[in-house]
JSON list of C-alpha atoms in Angstrom, two decimals:
[
{"chain": "A", "resi": 18, "resn": "ILE", "atom": "CA", "xyz": [0.00, 0.00, 0.00]},
{"chain": "A", "resi": 19, "resn": "VAL", "atom": "CA", "xyz": [2.85, 2.37, 0.87]},
{"chain": "A", "resi": 20, "resn": "SER", "atom": "CA", "xyz": [4.53, 1.66, -2.51]},
{"chain": "A", "resi": 21, "resn": "VAL", "atom": "CA", "xyz": [1.31, 2.25, -4.47]},
{"chain": "A", "resi": 22, "resn": "VAL", "atom": "CA", "xyz": [0.53, 5.50, -2.60]},
{"chain": "A", "resi": 23, "resn": "GLY", "atom": "CA", "xyz": [4.12, 6.68, -3.08]},
{"chain": "A", "resi": 24, "resn": "MET", "atom": "CA", "xyz": [4.06, 5.90, -6.81]},
{"chain": "A", "resi": 25, "resn": "ASN", "atom": "CA", "xyz": [0.74, 7.80, -7.26]},
{"chain": "A", "resi": 26, "resn": "THR", "atom": "CA", "xyz": [2.02, 10.73, -5.22]},
{"chain": "A", "resi": 27, "resn": "ARG", "atom": "CA", "xyz": [5.21, 11.01, -7.33]},
{"chain": "A", "resi": 28, "resn": "ALA", "atom": "CA", "xyz": [3.17, 10.80, -10.56]},
{"chain": "A", "resi": 29, "resn": "MET", "atom": "CA", "xyz": [0.79, 13.62, -9.54]},
{"chain": "A", "resi": 30, "resn": "ARG", "atom": "CA", "xyz": [3.04, 16.30, -11.06]},
{"chain": "A", "resi": 31, "resn": "SER", "atom": "CA", "xyz": [2.79, 14.75, -14.51]},
{"chain": "A", "resi": 32, "resn": "ARG", "atom": "CA", "xyz": [-1.03, 14.31, -14.19]},
{"chain": "A", "resi": 33, "resn": "ALA", "atom": "CA", "xyz": [-1.82, 17.64, -12.47]},
{"chain": "A", "resi": 34, "resn": "ALA", "atom": "CA", "xyz": [-3.94, 19.02, -15.33]},
{"chain": "A", "resi": 35, "resn": "GLN", "atom": "CA", "xyz": [-5.99, 15.83, -15.73]},
{"chain": "A", "resi": 36, "resn": "SER", "atom": "CA", "xyz": [-6.49, 15.55, -11.98]},
{"chain": "A", "resi": 37, "resn": "LEU", "atom": "CA", "xyz": [-7.55, 19.18, -11.72]},
{"chain": "A", "resi": 38, "resn": "VAL", "atom": "CA", "xyz": [-10.14, 18.73, -14.50]},
{"chain": "A", "resi": 39, "resn": "ILE", "atom": "CA", "xyz": [-11.62, 15.73, -12.67]},
{"chain": "A", "resi": 40, "resn": "VAL", "atom": "CA", "xyz": [-11.71, 17.55, -9.31]},
{"chain": "A", "resi": 41, "resn": "VAL", "atom": "CA", "xyz": [-13.30, 20.71, -10.80]},
{"chain": "A", "resi": 42, "resn": "GLY", "atom": "CA", "xyz": [-15.79, 18.62, -12.79]},
{"chain": "A", "resi": 43, "resn": "MET", "atom": "CA", "xyz": [-16.87, 16.67, -9.70]},
{"chain": "A", "resi": 44, "resn": "ALA", "atom": "CA", "xyz": [-17.17, 19.89, -7.68]},
{"chain": "A", "resi": 45, "resn": "ALA", "atom": "CA", "xyz": [-19.38, 21.42, -10.39]},
{"chain": "A", "resi": 46, "resn": "VAL", "atom": "CA", "xyz": [-21.64, 18.34, -10.45]},
{"chain": "A", "resi": 47, "resn": "VAL", "atom": "CA", "xyz": [-22.00, 18.44, -6.66]},
{"chain": "A", "resi": 48, "resn": "ALA", "atom": "CA", "xyz": [-22.74, 22.20, -6.72]},
{"chain": "A", "resi": 49, "resn": "VAL", "atom": "CA", "xyz": [-25.45, 21.78, -9.39]},
{"chain": "A", "resi": 50, "resn": "ALA", "atom": "CA", "xyz": [-27.02, 18.86, -7.52]},
{"chain": "A", "resi": 51, "resn": "LEU", "atom": "CA", "xyz": [-27.05, 20.84, -4.24]},
{"chain": "A", "resi": 52, "resn": "SER", "atom": "CA", "xyz": [-28.65, 23.86, -5.91]},
{"chain": "A", "resi": 53, "resn": "ILE", "atom": "CA", "xyz": [-31.39, 21.70, -7.49]},
{"chain": "A", "resi": 54, "resn": "PHE", "atom": "CA", "xyz": [-32.10, 19.94, -4.19]},
{"chain": "A", "resi": 55, "resn": "SER", "atom": "CA", "xyz": [-32.21, 23.24, -2.28]},
{"chain": "A", "resi": 56, "resn": "MET", "atom": "CA", "xyz": [-34.59, 24.82, -4.83]},
{"chain": "A", "resi": 57, "resn": "SER", "atom": "CA", "xyz": [-36.92, 21.82, -4.73]},
{"chain": "A", "resi": 58, "resn": "ALA", "atom": "CA", "xyz": [-36.84, 21.79, -0.91]},
{"chain": "A", "resi": 59, "resn": "GLY", "atom": "CA", "xyz": [-37.65, 25.52, -0.80]},
{"chain": "A", "resi": 60, "resn": "LEU", "atom": "CA", "xyz": [-40.51, 25.13, -3.27]},
{"chain": "A", "resi": 61, "resn": "LEU", "atom": "CA", "xyz": [-41.87, 22.19, -1.28]},
{"chain": "A", "resi": 62, "resn": "GLN", "atom": "CA", "xyz": [-41.74, 24.21, 1.97]},
{"chain": "A", "resi": 63, "resn": "MET", "atom": "CA", "xyz": [-43.47, 27.17, 0.31]},
{"chain": "A", "resi": 64, "resn": "THR", "atom": "CA", "xyz": [-46.20, 24.90, -1.08]},
{"chain": "A", "resi": 65, "resn": "GLU", "atom": "CA", "xyz": [-46.70, 23.12, 2.24]},
{"chain": "A", "resi": 66, "resn": "ARG", "atom": "CA", "xyz": [-47.42, 26.48, 3.92]},
{"chain": "A", "resi": 67, "resn": "THR", "atom": "CA", "xyz": [-50.44, 26.99, 1.66]},
{"chain": "A", "resi": 68, "resn": "THR", "atom": "CA", "xyz": [-51.89, 23.49, 1.90]},
{"chain": "A", "resi": 69, "resn": "SER", "atom": "CA", "xyz": [-53.99, 21.87, 4.58]},
{"chain": "A", "resi": 70, "resn": "PRO", "atom": "CA", "xyz": [-55.71, 18.49, 4.93]},
{"chain": "A", "resi": 71, "resn": "ASP", "atom": "CA", "xyz": [-59.10, 20.23, 5.16]},
{"chain": "A", "resi": 72, "resn": "ARG", "atom": "CA", "xyz": [-58.61, 22.25, 1.95]},
{"chain": "A", "resi": 73, "resn": "MET", "atom": "CA", "xyz": [-58.98, 21.31, -1.69]},
{"chain": "A", "resi": 74, "resn": "ALA", "atom": "CA", "xyz": [-58.61, 22.94, -5.08]},
{"chain": "A", "resi": 75, "resn": "ILE", "atom": "CA", "xyz": [-60.94, 22.15, -7.94]},
{"chain": "A", "resi": 76, "resn": "ALA", "atom": "CA", "xyz": [-59.94, 22.54, -11.59]},
{"chain": "A", "resi": 77, "resn": "GLY", "atom": "CA", "xyz": [-61.88, 21.93, -14.78]},
{"chain": "A", "resi": 78, "resn": "LEU", "atom": "CA", "xyz": [-61.98, 18.54, -16.48]},
{"chain": "A", "resi": 79, "resn": "GLY", "atom": "CA", "xyz": [-58.85, 18.03, -18.56]},
{"chain": "A", "resi": 80, "resn": "SER", "atom": "CA", "xyz": [-56.54, 20.12, -16.37]},
{"chain": "A", "resi": 81, "resn": "GLU", "atom": "CA", "xyz": [-53.13, 18.54, -15.91]},
{"chain": "A", "resi": 82, "resn": "VAL", "atom": "CA", "xyz": [-50.21, 19.30, -13.62]},
{"chain": "A", "resi": 83, "resn": "GLY", "atom": "CA", "xyz": [-47.89, 21.77, -15.31]},
{"chain": "A", "resi": 84, "resn": "ALA", "atom": "CA", "xyz": [-50.55, 22.90, -17.80]},
{"chain": "A", "resi": 85, "resn": "PRO", "atom": "CA", "xyz": [-52.85, 25.90, -17.43]},
{"chain": "A", "resi": 86, "resn": "PRO", "atom": "CA", "xyz": [-56.00, 24.85, -15.56]},
{"chain": "A", "resi": 87, "resn": "VAL", "atom": "CA", "xyz": [-59.23, 24.56, -17.51]},
{"chain": "A", "resi": 88, "resn": "PRO", "atom": "CA", "xyz": [-61.57, 27.26, -16.17]},
{"chain": "A", "resi": 89, "resn": "ILE", "atom": "CA", "xyz": [-64.68, 26.43, -14.17]},
{"chain": "A", "resi": 90, "resn": "GLN", "atom": "CA", "xyz": [-67.78, 28.40, -15.14]},
{"chain": "A", "resi": 91, "resn": "ARG", "atom": "CA", "xyz": [-69.31, 30.71, -12.52]},
{"chain": "A", "resi": 92, "resn": "ASP", "atom": "CA", "xyz": [-72.60, 28.76, -12.43]},
{"chain": "A", "resi": 93, "resn": "HIS", "atom": "CA", "xyz": [-70.65, 25.58, -11.63]},
{"chain": "A", "resi": 94, "resn": "LEU", "atom": "CA", "xyz": [-69.53, 27.12, -8.31]},
{"chain": "A", "resi": 95, "resn": "SER", "atom": "CA", "xyz": [-73.11, 26.97, -7.01]},
{"chain": "A", "resi": 96, "resn": "ILE", "atom": "CA", "xyz": [-73.24, 23.25, -7.92]},
{"chain": "A", "resi": 97, "resn": "ILE", "atom": "CA", "xyz": [-69.94, 22.67, -6.09]},
{"chain": "A", "resi": 98, "resn": "ALA", "atom": "CA", "xyz": [-71.26, 24.65, -3.11]},
{"chain": "A", "resi": 99, "resn": "ASP", "atom": "CA", "xyz": [-74.07, 22.07, -2.73]},
{"chain": "A", "resi": 100, "resn": "THR", "atom": "CA", "xyz": [-71.51, 19.29, -2.15]},
{"chain": "A", "resi": 101, "resn": "PRO", "atom": "CA", "xyz": [-72.04, 17.69, 1.27]},
{"chain": "A", "resi": 102, "resn": "GLY", "atom": "CA", "xyz": [-69.26, 18.04, 3.83]},
{"chain": "A", "resi": 103, "resn": "LEU", "atom": "CA", "xyz": [-68.04, 21.54, 2.95]},
{"chain": "A", "resi": 104, "resn": "LYS", "atom": "CA", "xyz": [-67.14, 23.74, 5.92]},
{"chain": "A", "resi": 105, "resn": "ILE", "atom": "CA", "xyz": [-69.63, 26.53, 6.54]},
{"chain": "A", "resi": 106, "resn": "GLY", "atom": "CA", "xyz": [-68.47, 30.13, 6.99]},
{"chain": "A", "resi": 107, "resn": "SER", "atom": "CA", "xyz": [-69.66, 32.83, 9.36]},
{"chain": "A", "resi": 108, "resn": "ASP", "atom": "CA", "xyz": [-72.21, 33.96, 6.74]},
{"chain": "A", "resi": 109, "resn": "GLY", "atom": "CA", "xyz": [-73.85, 30.50, 6.72]},
{"chain": "A", "resi": 110, "resn": "LYS", "atom": "CA", "xyz": [-72.55, 29.70, 3.22]},
{"chain": "A", "resi": 111, "resn": "PRO", "atom": "CA", "xyz": [-69.93, 27.07, 2.28]},
{"chain": "A", "resi": 112, "resn": "LEU", "atom": "CA", "xyz": [-66.34, 28.29, 2.49]},
{"chain": "A", "resi": 113, "resn": "LEU", "atom": "CA", "xyz": [-65.73, 28.35, -1.24]},
{"chain": "A", "resi": 114, "resn": "TYR", "atom": "CA", "xyz": [-64.33, 30.96, -3.60]},
{"chain": "A", "resi": 115, "resn": "GLY", "atom": "CA", "xyz": [-63.34, 31.23, -7.22]},
{"chain": "A", "resi": 116, "resn": "ASN", "atom": "CA", "xyz": [-59.82, 32.34, -8.12]},
{"chain": "A", "resi": 117, "resn": "VAL", "atom": "CA", "xyz": [-59.62, 34.42, -11.30]},
{"chain": "A", "resi": 118, "resn": "GLY", "atom": "CA", "xyz": [-56.29, 35.04, -13.01]},
{"chain": "A", "resi": 119, "resn": "GLY", "atom": "CA", "xyz": [-55.81, 38.58, -14.24]},
{"chain": "A", "resi": 120, "resn": "PRO", "atom": "CA", "xyz": [-53.15, 40.54, -16.08]},
{"chain": "A", "resi": 121, "resn": "SER", "atom": "CA", "xyz": [-49.71, 40.67, -14.51]},
{"chain": "A", "resi": 122, "resn": "TYR", "atom": "CA", "xyz": [-48.47, 44.03, -13.27]},
{"chain": "A", "resi": 123, "resn": "PRO", "atom": "CA", "xyz": [-45.10, 45.11, -14.76]},
{"chain": "A", "resi": 124, "resn": "THR", "atom": "CA", "xyz": [-42.56, 46.43, -12.26]},
{"chain": "A", "resi": 125, "resn": "HIS", "atom": "CA", "xyz": [-38.90, 46.01, -11.23]},
{"chain": "A", "resi": 126, "resn": "LYS", "atom": "CA", "xyz": [-37.04, 44.16, -8.50]},
{"chain": "A", "resi": 127, "resn": "LYS", "atom": "CA", "xyz": [-35.82, 46.53, -5.79]},
{"chain": "A", "resi": 128, "resn": "GLU", "atom": "CA", "xyz": [-32.41, 44.88, -5.37]},
{"chain": "A", "resi": 129, "resn": "ASN", "atom": "CA", "xyz": [-31.26, 44.98, -9.01]},
{"chain": "A", "resi": 130, "resn": "GLY", "atom": "CA", "xyz": [-33.89, 46.74, -11.15]},
{"chain": "A", "resi": 131, "resn": "VAL", "atom": "CA", "xyz": [-34.65, 43.62, -13.23]},
{"chain": "A", "resi": 132, "resn": "ASP", "atom": "CA", "xyz": [-38.01, 43.83, -15.05]},
{"chain": "A", "resi": 133, "resn": "VAL", "atom": "CA", "xyz": [-40.61, 41.45, -13.59]},
{"chain": "A", "resi": 134, "resn": "TYR", "atom": "CA", "xyz": [-44.36, 40.88, -13.65]},
{"chain": "A", "resi": 135, "resn": "VAL", "atom": "CA", "xyz": [-46.34, 40.51, -10.41]},
{"chain": "A", "resi": 136, "resn": "GLY", "atom": "CA", "xyz": [-49.32, 38.15, -10.50]},
{"chain": "A", "resi": 137, "resn": "PHE", "atom": "CA", "xyz": [-52.72, 39.87, -10.21]},
{"chain": "A", "resi": 138, "resn": "GLN", "atom": "CA", "xyz": [-55.60, 37.61, -9.12]},
{"chain": "A", "resi": 139, "resn": "GLY", "atom": "CA", "xyz": [-59.26, 37.94, -8.25]},
{"chain": "A", "resi": 140, "resn": "VAL", "atom": "CA", "xyz": [-60.30, 36.10, -5.08]},
{"chain": "A", "resi": 141, "resn": "GLY", "atom": "CA", "xyz": [-63.46, 35.80, -3.05]},
{"chain": "A", "resi": 142, "resn": "ALA", "atom": "CA", "xyz": [-64.20, 38.37, -0.35]},
{"chain": "A", "resi": 143, "resn": "ASN", "atom": "CA", "xyz": [-64.18, 35.43, 2.12]},
{"chain": "A", "resi": 144, "resn": "ILE", "atom": "CA", "xyz": [-60.52, 34.57, 1.36]},
{"chain": "A", "resi": 145, "resn": "MET", "atom": "CA", "xyz": [-59.39, 35.35, 4.93]},
{"chain": "A", "resi": 146, "resn": "GLU", "atom": "CA", "xyz": [-61.94, 32.93, 6.35]},
{"chain": "A", "resi": 147, "resn": "VAL", "atom": "CA", "xyz": [-61.08, 30.20, 3.83]},
{"chain": "A", "resi": 148, "resn": "ARG", "atom": "CA", "xyz": [-57.37, 30.69, 4.52]},
{"chain": "A", "resi": 149, "resn": "PRO", "atom": "CA", "xyz": [-57.09, 31.83, 8.17]},
{"chain": "A", "resi": 150, "resn": "GLU", "atom": "CA", "xyz": [-53.27, 31.80, 8.09]},
{"chain": "A", "resi": 151, "resn": "ILE", "atom": "CA", "xyz": [-53.42, 34.93, 5.91]},
{"chain": "A", "resi": 152, "resn": "LYS", "atom": "CA", "xyz": [-53.63, 38.20, 7.86]},
{"chain": "A", "resi": 153, "resn": "ILE", "atom": "CA", "xyz": [-53.96, 41.86, 6.90]},
{"chain": "A", "resi": 154, "resn": "ILE", "atom": "CA", "xyz": [-50.91, 43.53, 8.51]},
{"chain": "A", "resi": 155, "resn": "GLU", "atom": "CA", "xyz": [-51.36, 47.07, 7.15]},
{"chain": "A", "resi": 156, "resn": "GLY", "atom": "CA", "xyz": [-54.36, 48.94, 5.80]},
{"chain": "A", "resi": 157, "resn": "ARG", "atom": "CA", "xyz": [-57.59, 47.05, 5.23]},
{"chain": "A", "resi": 158, "resn": "MET", "atom": "CA", "xyz": [-59.31, 44.40, 3.10]},
{"chain": "A", "resi": 159, "resn": "PHE", "atom": "CA", "xyz": [-60.45, 45.41, -0.40]},
{"chain": "A", "resi": 160, "resn": "THR", "atom": "CA", "xyz": [-64.10, 46.42, -0.81]},
{"chain": "A", "resi": 161, "resn": "PRO", "atom": "CA", "xyz": [-65.96, 44.09, -3.22]},
{"chain": "A", "resi": 162, "resn": "GLY", "atom": "CA", "xyz": [-66.96, 45.84, -6.43]},
{"chain": "A", "resi": 163, "resn": "LEU", "atom": "CA", "xyz": [-64.28, 48.55, -6.24]},
{"chain": "A", "resi": 164, "resn": "ARG", "atom": "CA", "xyz": [-60.88, 48.81, -7.95]},
{"chain": "A", "resi": 165, "resn": "GLU", "atom": "CA", "xyz": [-59.00, 48.05, -4.75]},
{"chain": "A", "resi": 166, "resn": "ILE", "atom": "CA", "xyz": [-56.05, 45.73, -4.25]},
{"chain": "A", "resi": 167, "resn": "ILE", "atom": "CA", "xyz": [-54.37, 44.05, -1.31]},
{"chain": "A", "resi": 168, "resn": "ALA", "atom": "CA", "xyz": [-50.70, 43.20, -1.86]},
{"chain": "A", "resi": 169, "resn": "GLY", "atom": "CA", "xyz": [-48.65, 40.36, -0.43]},
{"chain": "A", "resi": 170, "resn": "LYS", "atom": "CA", "xyz": [-45.91, 41.30, 2.03]},
{"chain": "A", "resi": 171, "resn": "GLY", "atom": "CA", "xyz": [-43.27, 39.64, -0.18]},
{"chain": "A", "resi": 172, "resn": "ALA", "atom": "CA", "xyz": [-44.35, 41.71, -3.20]},
{"chain": "A", "resi": 173, "resn": "VAL", "atom": "CA", "xyz": [-44.11, 44.92, -1.15]},
{"chain": "A", "resi": 174, "resn": "GLU", "atom": "CA", "xyz": [-40.62, 44.02, 0.13]},
{"chain": "A", "resi": 175, "resn": "ARG", "atom": "CA", "xyz": [-39.26, 42.85, -3.21]},
{"chain": "A", "resi": 176, "resn": "PHE", "atom": "CA", "xyz": [-40.81, 44.95, -5.97]},
{"chain": "A", "resi": 177, "resn": "GLU", "atom": "CA", "xyz": [-40.81, 48.67, -6.78]},
{"chain": "A", "resi": 178, "resn": "GLY", "atom": "CA", "xyz": [-44.05, 50.64, -6.70]},
{"chain": "A", "resi": 179, "resn": "ILE", "atom": "CA", "xyz": [-45.98, 48.08, -4.61]},
{"chain": "A", "resi": 180, "resn": "THR", "atom": "CA", "xyz": [-46.78, 50.06, -1.44]},
{"chain": "A", "resi": 181, "resn": "LEU", "atom": "CA", "xyz": [-49.81, 50.90, 0.66]},
{"chain": "A", "resi": 182, "resn": "GLY", "atom": "CA", "xyz": [-51.79, 53.73, -0.97]},
{"chain": "A", "resi": 183, "resn": "GLN", "atom": "CA", "xyz": [-50.02, 53.33, -4.33]},
{"chain": "A", "resi": 184, "resn": "GLU", "atom": "CA", "xyz": [-52.17, 53.64, -7.44]},
{"chain": "A", "resi": 185, "resn": "LEU", "atom": "CA", "xyz": [-51.35, 51.01, -10.07]},
{"chain": "A", "resi": 186, "resn": "ARG", "atom": "CA", "xyz": [-52.16, 51.67, -13.72]},
{"chain": "A", "resi": 187, "resn": "MET", "atom": "CA", "xyz": [-53.73, 48.58, -15.27]},
{"chain": "A", "resi": 188, "resn": "GLN", "atom": "CA", "xyz": [-55.16, 48.17, -18.79]},
{"chain": "A", "resi": 189, "resn": "ASP", "atom": "CA", "xyz": [-58.61, 49.30, -17.62]},
{"chain": "A", "resi": 190, "resn": "GLY", "atom": "CA", "xyz": [-57.49, 52.21, -15.45]},
{"chain": "A", "resi": 191, "resn": "PRO", "atom": "CA", "xyz": [-56.14, 52.90, -11.95]},
{"chain": "A", "resi": 192, "resn": "TRP", "atom": "CA", "xyz": [-56.35, 50.46, -9.03]},
{"chain": "A", "resi": 193, "resn": "THR", "atom": "CA", "xyz": [-55.38, 51.41, -5.45]},
{"chain": "A", "resi": 194, "resn": "ILE", "atom": "CA", "xyz": [-53.48, 49.26, -2.95]},
{"chain": "A", "resi": 195, "resn": "VAL", "atom": "CA", "xyz": [-55.55, 49.52, 0.25]},
{"chain": "A", "resi": 196, "resn": "GLY", "atom": "CA", "xyz": [-53.96, 46.74, 2.31]},
{"chain": "A", "resi": 197, "resn": "ILE", "atom": "CA", "xyz": [-50.89, 44.55, 2.81]},
{"chain": "A", "resi": 198, "resn": "PHE", "atom": "CA", "xyz": [-51.32, 40.88, 3.76]},
{"chain": "A", "resi": 199, "resn": "ASP", "atom": "CA", "xyz": [-49.00, 38.25, 5.17]},
{"chain": "A", "resi": 200, "resn": "ALA", "atom": "CA", "xyz": [-49.49, 34.77, 3.68]},
{"chain": "A", "resi": 201, "resn": "ALA", "atom": "CA", "xyz": [-47.18, 33.12, 6.26]},
{"chain": "A", "resi": 202, "resn": "GLY", "atom": "CA", "xyz": [-44.38, 32.68, 3.71]},
{"chain": "A", "resi": 203, "resn": "GLY", "atom": "CA", "xyz": [-46.58, 30.96, 1.12]},
{"chain": "A", "resi": 204, "resn": "THR", "atom": "CA", "xyz": [-46.60, 31.61, -2.61]},
{"chain": "A", "resi": 205, "resn": "SER", "atom": "CA", "xyz": [-49.44, 34.13, -2.23]},
{"chain": "A", "resi": 206, "resn": "ASP", "atom": "CA", "xyz": [-47.01, 36.51, -0.45]},
{"chain": "A", "resi": 207, "resn": "TYR", "atom": "CA", "xyz": [-45.84, 37.65, -3.91]},
{"chain": "A", "resi": 208, "resn": "LEU", "atom": "CA", "xyz": [-49.29, 38.34, -5.42]},
{"chain": "A", "resi": 209, "resn": "LEU", "atom": "CA", "xyz": [-51.74, 41.19, -5.78]},
{"chain": "A", "resi": 210, "resn": "TRP", "atom": "CA", "xyz": [-55.36, 40.30, -4.89]},
{"chain": "A", "resi": 211, "resn": "THR", "atom": "CA", "xyz": [-58.64, 41.98, -5.69]},
{"chain": "A", "resi": 212, "resn": "ASP", "atom": "CA", "xyz": [-62.31, 41.06, -5.70]},
{"chain": "A", "resi": 213, "resn": "ALA", "atom": "CA", "xyz": [-62.95, 38.25, -8.21]},
{"chain": "A", "resi": 214, "resn": "ASP", "atom": "CA", "xyz": [-66.29, 39.72, -9.23]}
]
């Protein structure tokens, strides 16, 4: 063993370049694998914060993971609301809301000025009761029927122009941010919400 180790040690000078390529290559593979594992772990943690065993999401027939969901018609929500076993809210109605995707709002990242688009979604006025982990931390809840927005805490911290009282220019005119919410570190922390109707 001593002879073999000695022979390899003496030969290292002649194989330095080849050895260095192997070492650097292995280090790069390990670094890429670690970054992929850390991203997937972070995404899993973020998703777990927004899920609960007593919550479900319903998508239209034909929706697949990774593809845009097939929309559910408004009149179908009343059929779903008649499903037995749904939790009842303080208003005596099932805790159910439709989520409507809207146009993204163009802005920039605060740390480096990179152009980004912030998701803009319509949610039910009962969103805080359906998802009790979400809290208004500044301002107030949007008023149904008005052009009012509540912004996620992460969007306020990370993106320019997303602040309480700010007026955002959308395709159909101005919308005002009237509240900031904390989604407990979930994906919704980086969204803008308004009344779905």
